Amino acid sequence: SRLTFKAGKLNTYRFCDNVWTFMLNDVEFREVQEVAKVDKVKIVACDGKNVDDRR
């Protein structure tokens, strides 16, 4: 299924060692018929490739 989100404010973002970290405030998540609102969200995203595979 597909999920979308929209943040009222991007509080902090950081990129270190191929890892992104986002701190969001006032976030709304939407699915087809459902909506969830939260005050704070932390999203951590990293590269799925192994470091050795890039060489």
N, CA, C, O and CB atoms as a CASP TS submission, in Angstrom:
PFRMAT TS
TARGET T0000
AUTHOR 0000-0000-0000
METHOD Language model
MODEL 1
PARENT N/A
ATOM      1  N   SER     1       0.832  -1.186   0.000  1.00  0.00           N
ATOM      2  CA  SER     1       0.000   0.000   0.000  1.00  0.00           C
ATOM      3  C   SER     1       0.877   1.249   0.000  1.00  0.00           C
ATOM      4  O   SER     1       2.065   1.187   0.315  1.00  0.00           O
ATOM      5  CB  SER     1      -0.947  -0.002   1.212  1.00  0.00           C
ATOM      6  N   ARG     2       0.294   2.346  -0.346  1.00  0.00           N
ATOM      7  CA  ARG     2       1.026   3.603  -0.460  1.00  0.00           C
ATOM      8  C   ARG     2       0.676   4.509   0.716  1.00  0.00           C
ATOM      9  O   ARG     2      -0.480   4.610   1.126  1.00  0.00           O
ATOM     10  CB  ARG     2       0.709   4.306  -1.801  1.00  0.00           C
ATOM     11  N   LEU     3       1.697   5.155   1.241  1.00  0.00           N
ATOM     12  CA  LEU     3       1.538   6.066   2.369  1.00  0.00           C
ATOM     13  C   LEU     3       2.244   7.369   2.026  1.00  0.00           C
ATOM     14  O   LEU     3       3.361   7.351   1.510  1.00  0.00           O
ATOM     15  CB  LEU     3       2.104   5.446   3.690  1.00  0.00           C
ATOM     16  N   THR     4       1.611   8.488   2.305  1.00  0.00           N
ATOM     17  CA  THR     4       2.246   9.789   2.098  1.00  0.00           C
ATOM     18  C   THR     4       2.272  10.532   3.420  1.00  0.00           C
ATOM     19  O   THR     4       1.466  10.266   4.312  1.00  0.00           O
ATOM     20  CB  THR     4       1.501  10.618   1.011  1.00  0.00           C
ATOM     21  N   PHE     5       3.206  11.466   3.538  1.00  0.00           N
ATOM     22  CA  PHE     5       3.236  12.288   4.743  1.00  0.00           C
ATOM     23  C   PHE     5       3.625  13.708   4.385  1.00  0.00           C
ATOM     24  O   PHE     5       4.293  13.960   3.382  1.00  0.00           O
ATOM     25  CB  PHE     5       4.211  11.707   5.782  1.00  0.00           C
ATOM     26  N   LYS     6       3.192  14.624   5.225  1.00  0.00           N
ATOM     27  CA  LYS     6       3.486  16.043   5.041  1.00  0.00           C
ATOM     28  C   LYS     6       3.806  16.621   6.410  1.00  0.00           C
ATOM     29  O   LYS     6       3.057  16.438   7.369  1.00  0.00           O
ATOM     30  CB  LYS     6       2.286  16.805   4.363  1.00  0.00           C
ATOM     31  N   ALA     7       4.929  17.319   6.484  1.00  0.00           N
ATOM     32  CA  ALA     7       5.360  17.896   7.757  1.00  0.00           C
ATOM     33  C   ALA     7       5.097  19.393   7.771  1.00  0.00           C
ATOM     34  O   ALA     7       5.263  20.078   6.762  1.00  0.00           O
ATOM     35  CB  ALA     7       6.853  17.615   8.007  1.00  0.00           C
ATOM     36  N   GLY     8       4.686  19.884   8.924  1.00  0.00           N
ATOM     37  CA  GLY     8       4.526  21.315   9.093  1.00  0.00           C
ATOM     38  C   GLY     8       5.871  22.015   9.153  1.00  0.00           C
ATOM     39  O   GLY     8       6.011  23.156   8.711  1.00  0.00           O
ATOM     40  N   LYS     9       6.877  21.309   9.715  1.00  0.00           N
ATOM     41  CA  LYS     9       8.202  21.922   9.849  1.00  0.00           C
ATOM     42  C   LYS     9       9.278  20.844   9.840  1.00  0.00           C
ATOM     43  O   LYS     9       9.160  19.822  10.515  1.00  0.00           O
ATOM     44  CB  LYS     9       8.291  22.762  11.146  1.00  0.00           C
ATOM     45  N   LEU    10      10.327  21.092   9.066  1.00  0.00           N
ATOM     46  CA  LEU    10      11.530  20.267   9.121  1.00  0.00           C
ATOM     47  C   LEU    10      12.421  20.898  10.178  1.00  0.00           C
ATOM     48  O   LEU    10      13.013  21.954   9.955  1.00  0.00           O
ATOM     49  CB  LEU    10      12.260  20.171   7.711  1.00  0.00           C
ATOM     50  N   ASN    11      12.511  20.252  11.320  1.00  0.00           N
ATOM     51  CA  ASN    11      13.242  20.808  12.452  1.00  0.00           C
ATOM     52  C   ASN    11      14.748  20.665  12.273  1.00  0.00           C
ATOM     53  O   ASN    11      15.487  21.637  12.428  1.00  0.00           O
ATOM     54  CB  ASN    11      12.807  20.132  13.740  1.00  0.00           C
ATOM     55  N   THR    12      15.209  19.451  11.947  1.00  0.00           N
ATOM     56  CA  THR    12      16.643  19.176  11.810  1.00  0.00           C
ATOM     57  C   THR    12      16.849  18.128  10.729  1.00  0.00           C
ATOM     58  O   THR    12      16.031  17.221  10.572  1.00  0.00           O
ATOM     59  CB  THR    12      17.256  18.700  13.159  1.00  0.00           C
ATOM     60  N   TYR    13      17.938  18.251   9.987  1.00  0.00           N
ATOM     61  CA  TYR    13      18.348  17.177   9.085  1.00  0.00           C
ATOM     62  C   TYR    13      19.854  17.031   9.168  1.00  0.00           C
ATOM     63  O   TYR    13      20.577  17.986   9.451  1.00  0.00           O
ATOM     64  CB  TYR    13      17.896  17.458   7.620  1.00  0.00           C
ATOM     65  N   ARG    14      20.317  15.793   8.912  1.00  0.00           N
ATOM     66  CA  ARG    14      21.745  15.507   9.039  1.00  0.00           C
ATOM     67  C   ARG    14      22.084  14.353   8.107  1.00  0.00           C
ATOM     68  O   ARG    14      21.274  13.450   7.896  1.00  0.00           O
ATOM     69  CB  ARG    14      22.132  15.168  10.518  1.00  0.00           C
ATOM     70  N   PHE    15      23.300  14.395   7.549  1.00  0.00           N
ATOM     71  CA  PHE    15      23.816  13.310   6.713  1.00  0.00           C
ATOM     72  C   PHE    15      25.206  12.968   7.213  1.00  0.00           C
ATOM     73  O   PHE    15      26.115  13.796   7.151  1.00  0.00           O
ATOM     74  CB  PHE    15      23.840  13.706   5.192  1.00  0.00           C
ATOM     75  N   CYS    16      25.374  11.756   7.706  1.00  0.00           N
ATOM     76  CA  CYS    16      26.664  11.320   8.251  1.00  0.00           C
ATOM     77  C   CYS    16      26.837   9.832   7.971  1.00  0.00           C
ATOM     78  O   CYS    16      25.941   9.038   8.257  1.00  0.00           O
ATOM     79  CB  CYS    16      26.760  11.613   9.786  1.00  0.00           C
ATOM     80  N   ASP    17      27.977   9.454   7.418  1.00  0.00           N
ATOM     81  CA  ASP    17      28.286   8.044   7.133  1.00  0.00           C
ATOM     82  C   ASP    17      27.184   7.367   6.317  1.00  0.00           C
ATOM     83  O   ASP    17      26.763   6.254   6.633  1.00  0.00           O
ATOM     84  CB  ASP    17      28.498   7.279   8.439  1.00  0.00           C
ATOM     85  N   ASN    18      26.722   8.046   5.267  1.00  0.00           N
ATOM     86  CA  ASN    18      25.675   7.532   4.373  1.00  0.00           C
ATOM     87  C   ASN    18      24.344   7.283   5.073  1.00  0.00           C
ATOM     88  O   ASN    18      23.559   6.448   4.623  1.00  0.00           O
ATOM     89  CB  ASN    18      26.139   6.253   3.734  1.00  0.00           C
ATOM     90  N   VAL    19      24.081   7.991   6.160  1.00  0.00           N
ATOM     91  CA  VAL    19      22.812   7.874   6.880  1.00  0.00           C
ATOM     92  C   VAL    19      22.174   9.259   6.973  1.00  0.00           C
ATOM     93  O   VAL    19      22.787  10.202   7.474  1.00  0.00           O
ATOM     94  CB  VAL    19      23.024   7.257   8.306  1.00  0.00           C
ATOM     95  N   TRP    20      20.942   9.372   6.487  1.00  0.00           N
ATOM     96  CA  TRP    20      20.165  10.603   6.625  1.00  0.00           C
ATOM     97  C   TRP    20      19.305  10.499   7.872  1.00  0.00           C
ATOM     98  O   TRP    20      18.719   9.449   8.139  1.00  0.00           O
ATOM     99  CB  TRP    20      19.286  10.864   5.365  1.00  0.00           C
ATOM    100  N   THR    21      19.225  11.581   8.636  1.00  0.00           N
ATOM    101  CA  THR    21      18.332  11.673   9.790  1.00  0.00           C
ATOM    102  C   THR    21      17.516  12.954   9.651  1.00  0.00           C
ATOM    103  O   THR    21      18.069  14.038   9.462  1.00  0.00           O
ATOM    104  CB  THR    21      19.134  11.653  11.142  1.00  0.00           C
ATOM    105  N   PHE    22      16.204  12.817   9.748  1.00  0.00           N
ATOM    106  CA  PHE    22      15.293  13.955   9.653  1.00  0.00           C
ATOM    107  C   PHE    22      14.446  14.014  10.916  1.00  0.00           C
ATOM    108  O   PHE    22      13.897  12.997  11.338  1.00  0.00           O
ATOM    109  CB  PHE    22      14.394  13.851   8.387  1.00  0.00           C
ATOM    110  N   MET    23      14.334  15.183  11.519  1.00  0.00           N
ATOM    111  CA  MET    23      13.442  15.416  12.655  1.00  0.00           C
ATOM    112  C   MET    23      12.337  16.345  12.159  1.00  0.00           C
ATOM    113  O   MET    23      12.605  17.482  11.770  1.00  0.00           O
ATOM    114  CB  MET    23      14.215  16.034  13.901  1.00  0.00           C
ATOM    115  N   LEU    24      11.096  15.862  12.174  1.00  0.00           N
ATOM    116  CA  LEU    24       9.958  16.610  11.643  1.00  0.00           C
ATOM    117  C   LEU    24       8.966  16.921  12.753  1.00  0.00           C
ATOM    118  O   LEU    24       8.798  16.134  13.685  1.00  0.00           O
ATOM    119  CB  LEU    24       9.268  15.823  10.517  1.00  0.00           C
ATOM    120  N   ASN    25       8.308  18.073  12.651  1.00  0.00           N
ATOM    121  CA  ASN    25       7.269  18.463  13.605  1.00  0.00           C
ATOM    122  C   ASN    25       5.942  18.610  12.877  1.00  0.00           C
ATOM    123  O   ASN    25       5.900  18.945  11.694  1.00  0.00           O
ATOM    124  CB  ASN    25       7.642  19.784  14.328  1.00  0.00           C
ATOM    125  N   ASP    26       4.854  18.351  13.608  1.00  0.00           N
ATOM    126  CA  ASP    26       3.486  18.496  13.081  1.00  0.00           C
ATOM    127  C   ASP    26       3.323  17.738  11.768  1.00  0.00           C
ATOM    128  O   ASP    26       3.137  18.336  10.708  1.00  0.00           O
ATOM    129  CB  ASP    26       3.140  19.986  12.874  1.00  0.00           C
ATOM    130  N   VAL    27       3.397  16.417  11.858  1.00  0.00           N
ATOM    131  CA  VAL    27       3.395  15.558  10.672  1.00  0.00           C
ATOM    132  C   VAL    27       2.031  14.894  10.507  1.00  0.00           C
ATOM    133  O   VAL    27       1.412  14.454  11.476  1.00  0.00           O
ATOM    134  CB  VAL    27       4.508  14.487  10.769  1.00  0.00           C
ATOM    135  N   GLU    28       1.581  14.833   9.260  1.00  0.00           N
ATOM    136  CA  GLU    28       0.325  14.174   8.922  1.00  0.00           C
ATOM    137  C   GLU    28       0.625  13.032   7.956  1.00  0.00           C
ATOM    138  O   GLU    28       1.163  13.255   6.872  1.00  0.00           O
ATOM    139  CB  GLU    28      -0.696  15.184   8.301  1.00  0.00           C
ATOM    140  N   PHE    29       0.276  11.809   8.352  1.00  0.00           N
ATOM    141  CA  PHE    29       0.426  10.624   7.514  1.00  0.00           C
ATOM    142  C   PHE    29      -0.929  10.301   6.905  1.00  0.00           C
ATOM    143  O   PHE    29      -1.955  10.341   7.584  1.00  0.00           O
ATOM    144  CB  PHE    29       0.982   9.411   8.331  1.00  0.00           C
ATOM    145  N   ARG    30      -0.921   9.976   5.596  1.00  0.00           N
ATOM    146  CA  ARG    30      -2.172   9.654   4.904  1.00  0.00           C
ATOM    147  C   ARG    30      -2.044   8.333   4.160  1.00  0.00           C
ATOM    148  O   ARG    30      -1.070   8.077   3.452  1.00  0.00           O
ATOM    149  CB  ARG    30      -2.559  10.779   3.924  1.00  0.00           C
ATOM    150  N   GLU    31      -3.067   7.503   4.351  1.00  0.00           N
ATOM    151  CA  GLU    31      -3.248   6.331   3.521  1.00  0.00           C
ATOM    152  C   GLU    31      -4.548   6.588   2.765  1.00  0.00           C
ATOM    153  O   GLU    31      -5.062   7.705   2.815  1.00  0.00           O
ATOM    154  CB  GLU    31      -3.289   4.978   4.374  1.00  0.00           C
ATOM    155  N   VAL    32      -5.079   5.627   2.088  1.00  0.00           N
ATOM    156  CA  VAL    32      -6.238   5.863   1.231  1.00  0.00           C
ATOM    157  C   VAL    32      -7.377   6.554   1.997  1.00  0.00           C
ATOM    158  O   VAL    32      -7.852   7.610   1.580  1.00  0.00           O
ATOM    159  CB  VAL    32      -6.731   4.538   0.640  1.00  0.00           C
ATOM    160  N   GLN    33      -7.811   5.965   3.103  1.00  0.00           N
ATOM    161  CA  GLN    33      -8.935   6.548   3.843  1.00  0.00           C
ATOM    162  C   GLN    33      -8.575   6.915   5.279  1.00  0.00           C
ATOM    163  O   GLN    33      -9.447   7.352   6.030  1.00  0.00           O
ATOM    164  CB  GLN    33     -10.097   5.587   3.849  1.00  0.00           C
ATOM    165  N   GLU    34      -7.338   6.752   5.674  1.00  0.00           N
ATOM    166  CA  GLU    34      -6.944   7.033   7.055  1.00  0.00           C
ATOM    167  C   GLU    34      -5.958   8.184   7.124  1.00  0.00           C
ATOM    168  O   GLU    34      -5.117   8.359   6.242  1.00  0.00           O
ATOM    169  CB  GLU    34      -6.338   5.793   7.699  1.00  0.00           C
ATOM    170  N   VAL    35      -6.077   8.968   8.192  1.00  0.00           N
ATOM    171  CA  VAL    35      -5.163  10.078   8.449  1.00  0.00           C
ATOM    172  C   VAL    35      -4.706   9.973   9.896  1.00  0.00           C
ATOM    173  O   VAL    35      -5.516   9.774  10.801  1.00  0.00           O
ATOM    174  CB  VAL    35      -5.843  11.469   8.164  1.00  0.00           C
ATOM    175  N   ALA    36      -3.391  10.111  10.107  1.00  0.00           N
ATOM    176  CA  ALA    36      -2.830  10.118  11.461  1.00  0.00           C
ATOM    177  C   ALA    36      -1.967  11.361  11.606  1.00  0.00           C
ATOM    178  O   ALA    36      -1.128  11.647  10.752  1.00  0.00           O
ATOM    179  CB  ALA    36      -1.998   8.816  11.748  1.00  0.00           C
ATOM    180  N   LYS    37      -2.176  12.097  12.687  1.00  0.00           N
ATOM    181  CA  LYS    37      -1.396  13.305  12.948  1.00  0.00           C
ATOM    182  C   LYS    37      -0.555  13.090  14.199  1.00  0.00           C
ATOM    183  O   LYS    37      -1.045  12.603  15.218  1.00  0.00           O
ATOM    184  CB  LYS    37      -2.321  14.549  13.109  1.00  0.00           C
ATOM    185  N   VAL    38       0.717  13.461  14.107  1.00  0.00           N
ATOM    186  CA  VAL    38       1.633  13.314  15.243  1.00  0.00           C
ATOM    187  C   VAL    38       2.431  14.606  15.416  1.00  0.00           C
ATOM    188  O   VAL    38       2.618  15.370  14.469  1.00  0.00           O
ATOM    189  CB  VAL    38       2.591  12.096  15.038  1.00  0.00           C
ATOM    190  N   ASP    39       2.894  14.832  16.644  1.00  0.00           N
ATOM    191  CA  ASP    39       3.650  16.049  16.950  1.00  0.00           C
ATOM    192  C   ASP    39       5.080  15.992  16.434  1.00  0.00           C
ATOM    193  O   ASP    39       5.573  16.956  15.849  1.00  0.00           O
ATOM    194  CB  ASP    39       3.662  16.287  18.443  1.00  0.00           C
ATOM    195  N   LYS    40       5.751  14.848  16.654  1.00  0.00           N
ATOM    196  CA  LYS    40       7.166  14.731  16.287  1.00  0.00           C
ATOM    197  C   LYS    40       7.439  13.385  15.639  1.00  0.00           C
ATOM    198  O   LYS    40       6.884  12.363  16.044  1.00  0.00           O
ATOM    199  CB  LYS    40       8.065  14.915  17.521  1.00  0.00           C
ATOM    200  N   VAL    41       8.310  13.393  14.614  1.00  0.00           N
ATOM    201  CA  VAL    41       8.724  12.162  13.934  1.00  0.00           C
ATOM    202  C   VAL    41      10.214  12.241  13.654  1.00  0.00           C
ATOM    203  O   VAL    41      10.735  13.288  13.268  1.00  0.00           O
ATOM    204  CB  VAL    41       7.921  11.943  12.610  1.00  0.00           C
ATOM    205  N   LYS    42      10.892  11.115  13.856  1.00  0.00           N
ATOM    206  CA  LYS    42      12.299  10.998  13.477  1.00  0.00           C
ATOM    207  C   LYS    42      12.384   9.928  12.396  1.00  0.00           C
ATOM    208  O   LYS    42      11.947   8.796  12.598  1.00  0.00           O
ATOM    209  CB  LYS    42      13.215  10.642  14.718  1.00  0.00           C
ATOM    210  N   ILE    43      12.946  10.291  11.253  1.00  0.00           N
ATOM    211  CA  ILE    43      13.113   9.357  10.141  1.00  0.00           C
ATOM    212  C   ILE    43      14.604   9.151   9.919  1.00  0.00           C
ATOM    213  O   ILE    43      15.358  10.112   9.764  1.00  0.00           O
ATOM    214  CB  ILE    43      12.414   9.882   8.837  1.00  0.00           C
ATOM    215  N   VAL    44      15.021   7.893   9.906  1.00  0.00           N
ATOM    216  CA  VAL    44      16.416   7.540   9.654  1.00  0.00           C
ATOM    217  C   VAL    44      16.438   6.676   8.402  1.00  0.00           C
ATOM    218  O   VAL    44      15.747   5.659   8.327  1.00  0.00           O
ATOM    219  CB  VAL    44      17.066   6.792  10.885  1.00  0.00           C
ATOM    220  N   ALA    45      17.235   7.086   7.420  1.00  0.00           N
ATOM    221  CA  ALA    45      17.313   6.364   6.147  1.00  0.00           C
ATOM    222  C   ALA    45      18.771   6.130   5.796  1.00  0.00           C
ATOM    223  O   ALA    45      19.605   7.028   5.913  1.00  0.00           O
ATOM    224  CB  ALA    45      16.594   7.146   5.012  1.00  0.00           C
ATOM    225  N   CYS    46      19.068   4.904   5.362  1.00  0.00           N
ATOM    226  CA  CYS    46      20.448   4.592   5.000  1.00  0.00           C
ATOM    227  C   CYS    46      20.479   3.893   3.648  1.00  0.00           C
ATOM    228  O   CYS    46      19.466   3.388   3.163  1.00  0.00           O
ATOM    229  CB  CYS    46      21.116   3.711   6.082  1.00  0.00           C
ATOM    230  N   ASP    47      21.656   3.877   3.058  1.00  0.00           N
ATOM    231  CA  ASP    47      21.868   3.215   1.783  1.00  0.00           C
ATOM    232  C   ASP    47      21.799   1.712   2.013  1.00  0.00           C
ATOM    233  O   ASP    47      22.468   1.190   2.905  1.00  0.00           O
ATOM    234  CB  ASP    47      23.232   3.628   1.147  1.00  0.00           C
ATOM    235  N   GLY    48      21.001   1.018   1.223  1.00  0.00           N
ATOM    236  CA  GLY    48      20.842  -0.415   1.390  1.00  0.00           C
ATOM    237  C   GLY    48      21.994  -1.234   0.843  1.00  0.00           C
ATOM    238  O   GLY    48      22.050  -2.444   1.065  1.00  0.00           O
ATOM    239  N   LYS    49      22.911  -0.601   0.133  1.00  0.00           N
ATOM    240  CA  LYS    49      24.045  -1.322  -0.426  1.00  0.00           C
ATOM    241  C   LYS    49      25.113  -1.532   0.636  1.00  0.00           C
ATOM    242  O   LYS    49      25.278  -0.718   1.545  1.00  0.00           O
ATOM    243  CB  LYS    49      24.627  -0.568  -1.628  1.00  0.00           C
ATOM    244  N   ASN    50      25.818  -2.614   0.508  1.00  0.00           N
ATOM    245  CA  ASN    50      26.944  -2.885   1.392  1.00  0.00           C
ATOM    246  C   ASN    50      28.117  -2.004   0.970  1.00  0.00           C
ATOM    247  O   ASN    50      28.282  -1.733  -0.220  1.00  0.00           O
ATOM    248  CB  ASN    50      27.337  -4.397   1.359  1.00  0.00           C
ATOM    249  N   VAL    51      28.919  -1.559   1.907  1.00  0.00           N
ATOM    250  CA  VAL    51      30.056  -0.681   1.606  1.00  0.00           C
ATOM    251  C   VAL    51      31.018  -1.364   0.639  1.00  0.00           C
ATOM    252  O   VAL    51      31.568  -0.704  -0.242  1.00  0.00           O
ATOM    253  CB  VAL    51      30.795  -0.286   2.903  1.00  0.00           C
ATOM    254  N   ASP    52      31.232  -2.659   0.784  1.00  0.00           N
ATOM    255  CA  ASP    52      32.153  -3.387  -0.084  1.00  0.00           C
ATOM    256  C   ASP    52      31.645  -3.465  -1.522  1.00  0.00           C
ATOM    257  O   ASP    52      32.449  -3.592  -2.445  1.00  0.00           O
ATOM    258  CB  ASP    52      32.381  -4.786   0.457  1.00  0.00           C
ATOM    259  N   ASP    53      30.334  -3.394  -1.732  1.00  0.00           N
ATOM    260  CA  ASP    53      29.761  -3.482  -3.076  1.00  0.00           C
ATOM    261  C   ASP    53      30.041  -2.244  -3.918  1.00  0.00           C
ATOM    262  O   ASP    53      29.932  -2.309  -5.142  1.00  0.00           O
ATOM    263  CB  ASP    53      28.272  -3.701  -2.985  1.00  0.00           C
ATOM    264  N   ARG    54      30.395  -1.133  -3.312  1.00  0.00           N
ATOM    265  CA  ARG    54      30.607   0.123  -4.043  1.00  0.00           C
ATOM    266  C   ARG    54      31.983   0.210  -4.666  1.00  0.00           C
ATOM    267  O   ARG    54      32.206   1.084  -5.503  1.00  0.00           O
ATOM    268  CB  ARG    54      30.404   1.297  -3.126  1.00  0.00           C
ATOM    269  N   ARG    55      32.889  -0.629  -4.311  1.00  0.00           N
ATOM    270  CA  ARG    55      34.270  -0.543  -4.809  1.00  0.00           C
ATOM    271  C   ARG    55      34.414  -1.142  -6.171  1.00  0.00           C
ATOM    272  O   ARG    55      35.510  -1.150  -6.730  1.00  0.00           O
ATOM    273  CB  ARG    55      35.219  -1.225  -3.866  1.00  0.00           C
TER
END
